[in-house]
Structures are given as C-alpha cells and as structure tokens.
mmCIF file of N, CA and C in Angstrom:
data_model
loop_
_atom_site.group_PDB
_atom_site.id
_atom_site.type_symbol
_atom_site.label_atom_id
_atom_site.label_comp_id
_atom_site.label_asym_id
_atom_site.label_seq_id
_atom_site.Cartn_x
_atom_site.Cartn_y
_atom_site.Cartn_z
ATOM 1 N N MET A 1 0.804 -1.192 0.000
ATOM 2 C CA MET A 1 0.000 0.000 0.000
ATOM 3 C C MET A 1 0.855 1.268 0.000
ATOM 4 N N LYS A 2 2.076 1.169 0.517
ATOM 5 C CA LYS A 2 2.968 2.327 0.537
ATOM 6 C C LYS A 2 3.283 2.796 -0.889
ATOM 7 N N GLU A 3 3.345 1.845 -1.815
ATOM 8 C CA GLU A 3 3.612 2.196 -3.207
ATOM 9 C C GLU A 3 2.501 3.074 -3.778
ATOM 10 N N ILE A 4 1.269 2.832 -3.358
ATOM 11 C CA ILE A 4 0.151 3.657 -3.823
ATOM 12 C C ILE A 4 0.375 5.101 -3.403
ATOM 13 N N GLU A 5 0.767 5.300 -2.161
ATOM 14 C CA GLU A 5 0.999 6.650 -1.660
ATOM 15 C C GLU A 5 2.127 7.340 -2.408
ATOM 16 N N GLN A 6 3.145 6.585 -2.797
ATOM 17 C CA GLN A 6 4.319 7.159 -3.434
ATOM 18 C C GLN A 6 4.167 7.351 -4.941
ATOM 19 N N MET A 7 3.406 6.478 -5.615
ATOM 20 C CA MET A 7 3.413 6.475 -7.070
ATOM 21 C C MET A 7 2.102 6.886 -7.736
ATOM 22 N N CYS A 8 1.001 6.856 -7.023
ATOM 23 C CA CYS A 8 -0.299 7.063 -7.668
ATOM 24 C C CYS A 8 -0.872 8.444 -7.363
ATOM 25 N N THR A 9 -1.587 8.976 -8.352
ATOM 26 C CA THR A 9 -2.283 10.240 -8.132
ATOM 27 C C THR A 9 -3.735 9.995 -7.718
ATOM 28 N N ARG A 10 -4.265 8.822 -8.049
ATOM 29 C CA ARG A 10 -5.618 8.438 -7.637
ATOM 30 C C ARG A 10 -5.615 6.949 -7.329
ATOM 31 N N ALA A 11 -6.510 6.568 -6.429
ATOM 32 C CA ALA A 11 -6.609 5.159 -6.043
ATOM 33 C C ALA A 11 -8.071 4.815 -5.795
ATOM 34 N N ALA A 12 -8.379 3.555 -5.959
ATOM 35 C CA ALA A 12 -9.731 3.058 -5.675
ATOM 36 C C ALA A 12 -9.605 1.837 -4.775
ATOM 37 N N PHE A 13 -10.491 1.743 -3.811
ATOM 38 C CA PHE A 13 -10.534 0.575 -2.944
ATOM 39 C C PHE A 13 -11.710 -0.290 -3.353
ATOM 40 N N LEU A 14 -11.428 -1.576 -3.490
ATOM 41 C CA LEU A 14 -12.446 -2.566 -3.821
ATOM 42 C C LEU A 14 -12.671 -3.459 -2.611
ATOM 43 N N HIS A 15 -13.930 -3.809 -2.388
ATOM 44 C CA HIS A 15 -14.259 -4.751 -1.325
ATOM 45 C C HIS A 15 -15.408 -5.609 -1.825
ATOM 46 N N GLU A 16 -15.181 -6.899 -1.794
ATOM 47 C CA GLU A 16 -16.163 -7.870 -2.280
ATOM 48 C C GLU A 16 -16.623 -7.527 -3.700
ATOM 49 N N GLY A 17 -15.652 -7.124 -4.527
ATOM 50 C CA GLY A 17 -15.914 -6.867 -5.944
ATOM 51 C C GLY A 17 -16.542 -5.527 -6.268
ATOM 52 N N LYS A 18 -16.710 -4.665 -5.288
ATOM 53 C CA LYS A 18 -17.331 -3.367 -5.519
ATOM 54 C C LYS A 18 -16.367 -2.248 -5.133
ATOM 55 N N ILE A 19 -16.394 -1.162 -5.903
ATOM 56 C CA ILE A 19 -15.599 0.013 -5.563
ATOM 57 C C ILE A 19 -16.269 0.689 -4.365
ATOM 58 N N ILE A 20 -15.515 0.832 -3.294
ATOM 59 C CA ILE A 20 -16.092 1.443 -2.098
ATOM 60 C C ILE A 20 -15.610 2.877 -1.871
ATOM 61 N N ARG A 21 -14.502 3.267 -2.486
ATOM 62 C CA ARG A 21 -14.025 4.647 -2.345
ATOM 63 C C ARG A 21 -12.961 4.925 -3.393
ATOM 64 N N VAL A 22 -12.985 6.140 -3.945
ATOM 65 C CA VAL A 22 -12.010 6.595 -4.936
ATOM 66 C C VAL A 22 -11.520 7.973 -4.508
ATOM 67 N N GLY A 23 -10.224 8.239 -4.691
ATOM 68 C CA GLY A 23 -9.685 9.562 -4.389
ATOM 69 C C GLY A 23 -8.176 9.575 -4.487
ATOM 70 N N THR A 24 -7.602 10.725 -4.208
ATOM 71 C CA THR A 24 -6.146 10.801 -4.156
ATOM 72 C C THR A 24 -5.698 10.137 -2.851
ATOM 73 N N PRO A 25 -4.446 9.679 -2.791
ATOM 74 C CA PRO A 25 -3.979 9.100 -1.526
ATOM 75 C C PRO A 25 -4.160 10.058 -0.344
ATOM 76 N N ARG A 26 -3.947 11.326 -0.571
ATOM 77 C CA ARG A 26 -4.110 12.305 0.511
ATOM 78 C C ARG A 26 -5.572 12.395 0.956
ATOM 79 N N GLN A 27 -6.488 12.447 -0.007
ATOM 80 C CA GLN A 27 -7.915 12.483 0.334
ATOM 81 C C GLN A 27 -8.322 11.235 1.115
ATOM 82 N N LEU A 28 -7.826 10.101 0.681
ATOM 83 C CA LEU A 28 -8.210 8.844 1.317
ATOM 84 C C LEU A 28 -7.658 8.727 2.736
ATOM 85 N N THR A 29 -6.398 9.128 2.935
ATOM 86 C CA THR A 29 -5.824 9.013 4.279
ATOM 87 C C THR A 29 -6.466 10.015 5.243
ATOM 88 N N ARG A 30 -7.051 11.072 4.726
ATOM 89 C CA ARG A 30 -7.755 12.029 5.593
ATOM 90 C C ARG A 30 -9.062 11.461 6.138
ATOM 91 N N LEU A 31 -9.497 10.331 5.618
ATOM 92 C CA LEU A 31 -10.692 9.678 6.155
ATOM 93 C C LEU A 31 -10.453 9.150 7.571
ATOM 94 N N ILE A 32 -9.188 8.905 7.901
ATOM 95 C CA ILE A 32 -8.819 8.435 9.238
ATOM 96 C C ILE A 32 -8.569 9.676 10.095
ATOM 97 N N LYS A 33 -9.298 9.800 11.155
ATOM 98 C CA LYS A 33 -9.256 11.019 11.970
ATOM 99 C C LYS A 33 -8.243 10.968 13.107
ATOM 100 N N ASP A 34 -7.585 9.827 13.312
ATOM 101 C CA ASP A 34 -6.639 9.696 14.419
ATOM 102 C C ASP A 34 -5.225 9.488 13.918
ATOM 103 N N GLN A 35 -4.281 9.829 14.771
ATOM 104 C CA GLN A 35 -2.877 9.519 14.548
ATOM 105 C C GLN A 35 -2.347 8.833 15.803
ATOM 106 N N ILE A 36 -1.271 8.091 15.647
ATOM 107 C CA ILE A 36 -0.668 7.388 16.773
ATOM 108 C C ILE A 36 0.542 8.190 17.248
ATOM 109 N N VAL A 37 0.570 8.481 18.543
ATOM 110 C CA VAL A 37 1.672 9.239 19.124
ATOM 111 C C VAL A 37 2.349 8.351 20.162
ATOM 112 N N ARG A 38 3.637 8.104 19.959
ATOM 113 C CA ARG A 38 4.418 7.302 20.909
ATOM 114 C C ARG A 38 5.443 8.215 21.556
ATOM 115 N N ILE A 39 5.432 8.252 22.879
ATOM 116 C CA ILE A 39 6.326 9.116 23.639
ATOM 117 C C ILE A 39 7.170 8.255 24.564
ATOM 118 N N SER A 40 8.488 8.403 24.463
ATOM 119 C CA SER A 40 9.411 7.747 25.393
ATOM 120 C C SER A 40 9.891 8.805 26.376
ATOM 121 N N PHE A 41 10.029 8.431 27.639
ATOM 122 C CA PHE A 41 10.341 9.412 28.676
ATOM 123 C C PHE A 41 11.132 8.763 29.798
ATOM 124 N N GLU A 42 11.659 9.597 30.665
ATOM 125 C CA GLU A 42 12.304 9.123 31.888
ATOM 126 C C GLU A 42 11.200 8.672 32.834
ATOM 127 N N PRO A 43 11.225 7.421 33.277
ATOM 128 C CA PRO A 43 10.155 6.941 34.162
ATOM 129 C C PRO A 43 10.152 7.675 35.509
ATOM 130 N N THR A 44 8.964 8.127 35.912
ATOM 131 C CA THR A 44 8.783 8.762 37.221
ATOM 132 C C THR A 44 7.392 8.411 37.746
ATOM 133 N N ALA A 45 7.221 8.534 39.035
ATOM 134 C CA ALA A 45 5.898 8.299 39.626
ATOM 135 C C ALA A 45 4.920 9.365 39.131
ATOM 136 N N GLN A 46 5.411 10.567 38.924
ATOM 137 C CA GLN A 46 4.556 11.648 38.441
ATOM 138 C C GLN A 46 4.005 11.321 37.052
ATOM 139 N N MET A 47 4.814 10.715 36.214
ATOM 140 C CA MET A 47 4.353 10.348 34.877
ATOM 141 C C MET A 47 3.246 9.302 34.969
ATOM 142 N N ASP A 48 3.380 8.363 35.869
ATOM 143 C CA ASP A 48 2.337 7.346 36.053
ATOM 144 C C ASP A 48 0.995 7.988 36.404
ATOM 145 N N ARG A 49 1.029 9.054 37.203
ATOM 146 C CA ARG A 49 -0.203 9.747 37.567
ATOM 147 C C ARG A 49 -0.772 10.554 36.396
ATOM 148 N N LEU A 50 0.087 11.107 35.567
ATOM 149 C CA LEU A 50 -0.353 11.940 34.439
ATOM 150 C C LEU A 50 -0.977 11.143 33.300
ATOM 151 N N VAL A 51 -0.557 9.909 33.114
ATOM 152 C CA VAL A 51 -0.992 9.114 31.962
ATOM 153 C C VAL A 51 -2.510 9.089 31.820
ATOM 154 N N GLY A 52 -3.215 8.893 32.897
ATOM 155 C CA GLY A 52 -4.675 8.812 32.840
ATOM 156 C C GLY A 52 -5.365 10.122 32.517
ATOM 157 N N THR A 53 -4.649 11.230 32.611
ATOM 158 C CA THR A 53 -5.252 12.534 32.351
ATOM 159 C C THR A 53 -5.002 13.033 30.932
ATOM 160 N N LEU A 54 -4.170 12.337 30.183
ATOM 161 C CA LEU A 54 -3.833 12.799 28.836
ATOM 162 C C LEU A 54 -4.990 12.570 27.871
ATOM 163 N N PRO A 55 -5.144 13.455 26.894
ATOM 164 C CA PRO A 55 -6.223 13.284 25.913
ATOM 165 C C PRO A 55 -5.943 12.119 24.981
ATOM 166 N N GLY A 56 -6.986 11.631 24.350
ATOM 167 C CA GLY A 56 -6.840 10.530 23.412
ATOM 168 C C GLY A 56 -7.104 9.198 24.090
ATOM 169 N N THR A 57 -6.835 8.151 23.345
ATOM 170 C CA THR A 57 -7.035 6.787 23.830
ATOM 171 C C THR A 57 -5.685 6.153 24.097
ATOM 172 N N LEU A 58 -5.490 5.679 25.308
ATOM 173 C CA LEU A 58 -4.235 5.026 25.662
ATOM 174 C C LEU A 58 -4.203 3.644 25.020
ATOM 175 N N GLU A 59 -3.250 3.440 24.105
ATOM 176 C CA GLU A 59 -3.105 2.161 23.423
ATOM 177 C C GLU A 59 -2.139 1.240 24.164
ATOM 178 N N GLU A 60 -1.101 1.846 24.760
ATOM 179 C CA GLU A 60 -0.082 1.054 25.458
ATOM 180 C C GLU A 60 0.602 1.925 26.504
ATOM 181 N N HIS A 61 0.889 1.338 27.650
ATOM 182 C CA HIS A 61 1.620 2.044 28.704
ATOM 183 C C HIS A 61 2.703 1.117 29.225
ATOM 184 N N ARG A 62 3.924 1.516 29.026
ATOM 185 C CA ARG A 62 5.074 0.777 29.551
ATOM 186 C C ARG A 62 5.794 1.658 30.566
ATOM 187 N N LYS A 63 6.800 1.103 31.181
ATOM 188 C CA LYS A 63 7.522 1.829 32.225
ATOM 189 C C LYS A 63 8.078 3.161 31.710
ATOM 190 N N SER A 64 8.609 3.171 30.495
ATOM 191 C CA SER A 64 9.234 4.397 29.995
ATOM 192 C C SER A 64 8.652 4.879 28.661
ATOM 193 N N SER A 65 7.436 4.445 28.329
ATOM 194 C CA SER A 65 6.809 4.949 27.105
ATOM 195 C C SER A 65 5.296 4.767 27.162
ATOM 196 N N ILE A 66 4.631 5.597 26.381
ATOM 197 C CA ILE A 66 3.187 5.460 26.197
ATOM 198 C C ILE A 66 2.881 5.594 24.707
ATOM 199 N N THR A 67 1.804 4.963 24.300
ATOM 200 C CA THR A 67 1.306 5.100 22.942
ATOM 201 C C THR A 67 -0.153 5.515 23.036
ATOM 202 N N LEU A 68 -0.461 6.636 22.384
ATOM 203 C CA LEU A 68 -1.805 7.195 22.411
ATOM 204 C C LEU A 68 -2.365 7.292 20.999
ATOM 205 N N ARG A 69 -3.651 7.118 20.874
ATOM 206 C CA ARG A 69 -4.372 7.410 19.629
ATOM 207 C C ARG A 69 -5.076 8.733 19.873
ATOM 208 N N VAL A 70 -4.665 9.772 19.110
ATOM 209 C CA VAL A 70 -5.226 11.109 19.306
ATOM 210 C C VAL A 70 -5.791 11.628 17.990
ATOM 211 N N PRO A 71 -6.753 12.524 18.072
ATOM 212 C CA PRO A 71 -7.319 13.085 16.840
ATOM 213 C C PRO A 71 -6.250 13.799 16.027
ATOM 214 N N HIS A 72 -6.369 13.697 14.733
ATOM 215 C CA HIS A 72 -5.445 14.368 13.820
ATOM 216 C C HIS A 72 -5.999 15.765 13.536
ATOM 217 N N THR A 73 -5.966 16.609 14.576
ATOM 218 C CA THR A 73 -6.521 17.954 14.478
ATOM 219 C C THR A 73 -5.517 18.963 15.013
ATOM 220 N N THR A 74 -5.740 20.209 14.679
ATOM 221 C CA THR A 74 -4.895 21.276 15.186
ATOM 222 C C THR A 74 -4.998 21.319 16.707
ATOM 223 N N GLY A 75 -3.868 21.352 17.361
ATOM 224 C CA GLY A 75 -3.849 21.459 18.810
ATOM 225 C C GLY A 75 -3.825 20.147 19.560
ATOM 226 N N ALA A 76 -4.124 19.031 18.903
ATOM 227 C CA ALA A 76 -4.180 17.745 19.615
ATOM 228 C C ALA A 76 -2.809 17.358 20.177
ATOM 229 N N LEU A 77 -1.772 17.537 19.391
ATOM 230 C CA LEU A 77 -0.432 17.184 19.867
ATOM 231 C C LEU A 77 -0.020 18.106 21.018
ATOM 232 N N HIS A 78 -0.354 19.366 20.916
ATOM 233 C CA HIS A 78 -0.082 20.311 22.003
ATOM 234 C C HIS A 78 -0.764 19.860 23.287
ATOM 235 N N ASP A 79 -2.011 19.420 23.164
ATOM 236 C CA ASP A 79 -2.773 18.993 24.343
ATOM 237 C C ASP A 79 -2.168 17.766 25.014
ATOM 238 N N VAL A 80 -1.451 16.956 24.245
ATOM 239 C CA VAL A 80 -0.766 15.787 24.814
ATOM 240 C C VAL A 80 0.541 16.214 25.475
ATOM 241 N N LEU A 81 1.313 17.037 24.791
ATOM 242 C CA LEU A 81 2.651 17.379 25.281
ATOM 243 C C LEU A 81 2.660 18.435 26.387
ATOM 244 N N HIS A 82 1.752 19.370 26.350
ATOM 245 C CA HIS A 82 1.761 20.476 27.312
ATOM 246 C C HIS A 82 1.756 20.002 28.771
ATOM 247 N N PRO A 83 0.861 19.081 29.164
ATOM 248 C CA PRO A 83 0.892 18.637 30.567
ATOM 249 C C PRO A 83 2.215 17.974 30.949
ATOM 250 N N LEU A 84 2.836 17.291 30.008
ATOM 251 C CA LEU A 84 4.108 16.628 30.306
ATOM 252 C C LEU A 84 5.216 17.655 30.506
ATOM 253 N N LEU A 85 5.258 18.632 29.622
ATOM 254 C CA LEU A 85 6.314 19.635 29.701
ATOM 255 C C LEU A 85 6.143 20.551 30.915
ATOM 256 N N THR A 86 4.908 20.891 31.264
ATOM 257 C CA THR A 86 4.703 21.758 32.433
ATOM 258 C C THR A 86 5.030 21.041 33.736
ATOM 259 N N LYS A 87 4.988 19.706 33.729
ATOM 260 C CA LYS A 87 5.360 18.925 34.919
ATOM 261 C C LYS A 87 6.821 18.466 34.853
ATOM 262 N N CYS A 88 7.571 19.043 33.899
ATOM 263 C CA CYS A 88 9.009 18.767 33.740
ATOM 264 C C CYS A 88 9.313 17.293 33.490
ATOM 265 N N ILE A 89 8.448 16.633 32.739
ATOM 266 C CA ILE A 89 8.721 15.258 32.326
ATOM 267 C C ILE A 89 9.731 15.325 31.191
ATOM 268 N N TYR A 90 10.830 14.603 31.334
ATOM 269 C CA TYR A 90 11.875 14.602 30.310
ATOM 270 C C TYR A 90 11.471 13.637 29.187
ATOM 271 N N ILE A 91 11.212 14.181 28.007
ATOM 272 C CA ILE A 91 10.819 13.372 26.854
ATOM 273 C C ILE A 91 12.074 12.964 26.094
ATOM 274 N N ARG A 92 12.281 11.659 25.984
ATOM 275 C CA ARG A 92 13.439 11.126 25.264
ATOM 276 C C ARG A 92 13.209 11.081 23.759
ATOM 277 N N ASP A 93 11.977 10.693 23.370
ATOM 278 C CA ASP A 93 11.693 10.518 21.953
ATOM 279 C C ASP A 93 10.192 10.702 21.717
ATOM 280 N N LEU A 94 9.872 11.179 20.544
ATOM 281 C CA LEU A 94 8.478 11.384 20.148
ATOM 282 C C LEU A 94 8.339 10.874 18.717
ATOM 283 N N HIS A 95 7.376 9.992 18.516
ATOM 284 C CA HIS A 95 7.148 9.434 17.174
ATOM 285 C C HIS A 95 5.664 9.548 16.855
ATOM 286 N N ILE A 96 5.362 10.169 15.717
ATOM 287 C CA ILE A 96 3.976 10.338 15.281
ATOM 288 C C ILE A 96 3.776 9.517 14.020
ATOM 289 N N THR A 97 2.769 8.656 14.040
ATOM 290 C CA THR A 97 2.447 7.835 12.875
ATOM 291 C C THR A 97 1.139 8.338 12.288
ATOM 292 N N LYS A 98 1.236 8.827 11.067
ATOM 293 C CA LYS A 98 0.056 9.306 10.352
ATOM 294 C C LYS A 98 -0.671 8.102 9.753
ATOM 295 N N PRO A 99 -1.952 8.247 9.459
ATOM 296 C CA PRO A 99 -2.700 7.140 8.857
ATOM 297 C C PRO A 99 -2.115 6.739 7.500
ATOM 298 N N SER A 100 -2.166 5.452 7.213
ATOM 299 C CA SER A 100 -1.657 4.922 5.943
ATOM 300 C C SER A 100 -2.827 4.456 5.075
ATOM 301 N N MET A 101 -2.524 4.126 3.837
ATOM 302 C CA MET A 101 -3.551 3.596 2.945
ATOM 303 C C MET A 101 -4.087 2.269 3.479
ATOM 304 N N GLU A 102 -3.249 1.507 4.133
ATOM 305 C CA GLU A 102 -3.699 0.252 4.733
ATOM 306 C C GLU A 102 -4.735 0.521 5.832
ATOM 307 N N ASP A 103 -4.490 1.543 6.642
ATOM 308 C CA ASP A 103 -5.459 1.925 7.671
ATOM 309 C C ASP A 103 -6.801 2.296 7.046
ATOM 310 N N VAL A 104 -6.738 3.009 5.918
ATOM 311 C CA VAL A 104 -7.963 3.417 5.217
ATOM 312 C C VAL A 104 -8.728 2.183 4.743
ATOM 313 N N PHE A 105 -8.019 1.251 4.119
ATOM 314 C CA PHE A 105 -8.698 0.052 3.611
ATOM 315 C C PHE A 105 -9.364 -0.718 4.751
ATOM 316 N N ILE A 106 -8.659 -0.878 5.838
ATOM 317 C CA ILE A 106 -9.235 -1.613 6.977
ATOM 318 C C ILE A 106 -10.491 -0.915 7.481
ATOM 319 N N LYS A 107 -10.437 0.402 7.593
ATOM 320 C CA LYS A 107 -11.617 1.131 8.050
ATOM 321 C C LYS A 107 -12.790 0.963 7.074
ATOM 322 N N LEU A 108 -12.507 1.106 5.780
ATOM 323 C CA LEU A 108 -13.576 1.014 4.783
ATOM 324 C C LEU A 108 -14.144 -0.405 4.683
ATOM 325 N N ALA A 109 -13.288 -1.399 4.794
ATOM 326 C CA ALA A 109 -13.725 -2.784 4.646
ATOM 327 C C ALA A 109 -14.583 -3.238 5.834
ATOM 328 N N ARG A 110 -14.408 -2.601 6.991
ATOM 329 C CA ARG A 110 -15.178 -2.982 8.179
ATOM 330 C C ARG A 110 -16.593 -2.422 8.186
ATOM 331 N N LYS A 111 -16.848 -1.446 7.328
ATOM 332 C CA LYS A 111 -18.195 -0.835 7.306
ATOM 333 C C LYS A 111 -19.226 -1.797 6.774
#
C-alpha cells in the first residue's frame, strides 16, 4: 500500500468486488481522523499519575513509554505534550504515525 501513496495520483478501494471509495492518496488518508503518538520518557511516579489525564485513547503504557491514539486535528499534539512539559517530564523521543492507505482500507472494509 505504501507504493500507492508514493506512485499514484488516484486510487480506488475494492471490497467484495465493488468500488467502495475513490480519491487521491491524501484524500483517502484524511478519512482516518486519528494519529498514533508514541512518547518515550524518563520513568517517574509523576508520569504514572499523568498518563490517565492525557487526551486521546491510551493504546499502550510501559515503564518508559506510552502510545496514544489522538485526533489528527490542530492542537491535539499540544494537548498531549503540554501537561508533560509543564510537569518537567523529560521526553526522550516522540514518534507520530500518520494514517496509511492500509489503515484506510481496513476502516472502509469494516463498514
């Protein structure tokens, strides 16, 4: 599916022999409203308390990292990071995964 994003100007998704959606890769990936944010940090008791207050859906919580599903909207990333930075949580790494064409197909095929 990555090749579609890199090489095609338009794409169509088929499900059970029927076209279910047509558009540019950018238009299609915008159908997914969430992005995945993975934050690695210095483990602290304070961070454990903050995790439950962060916006979005907690996908994974480990000793030194969290993975959240947050809306792909203006300000969403700020709303996640601001509480951490104001509490002086040391962020080691931040990784944001935008929706892919595969994510789009899975969403469309489940309807």
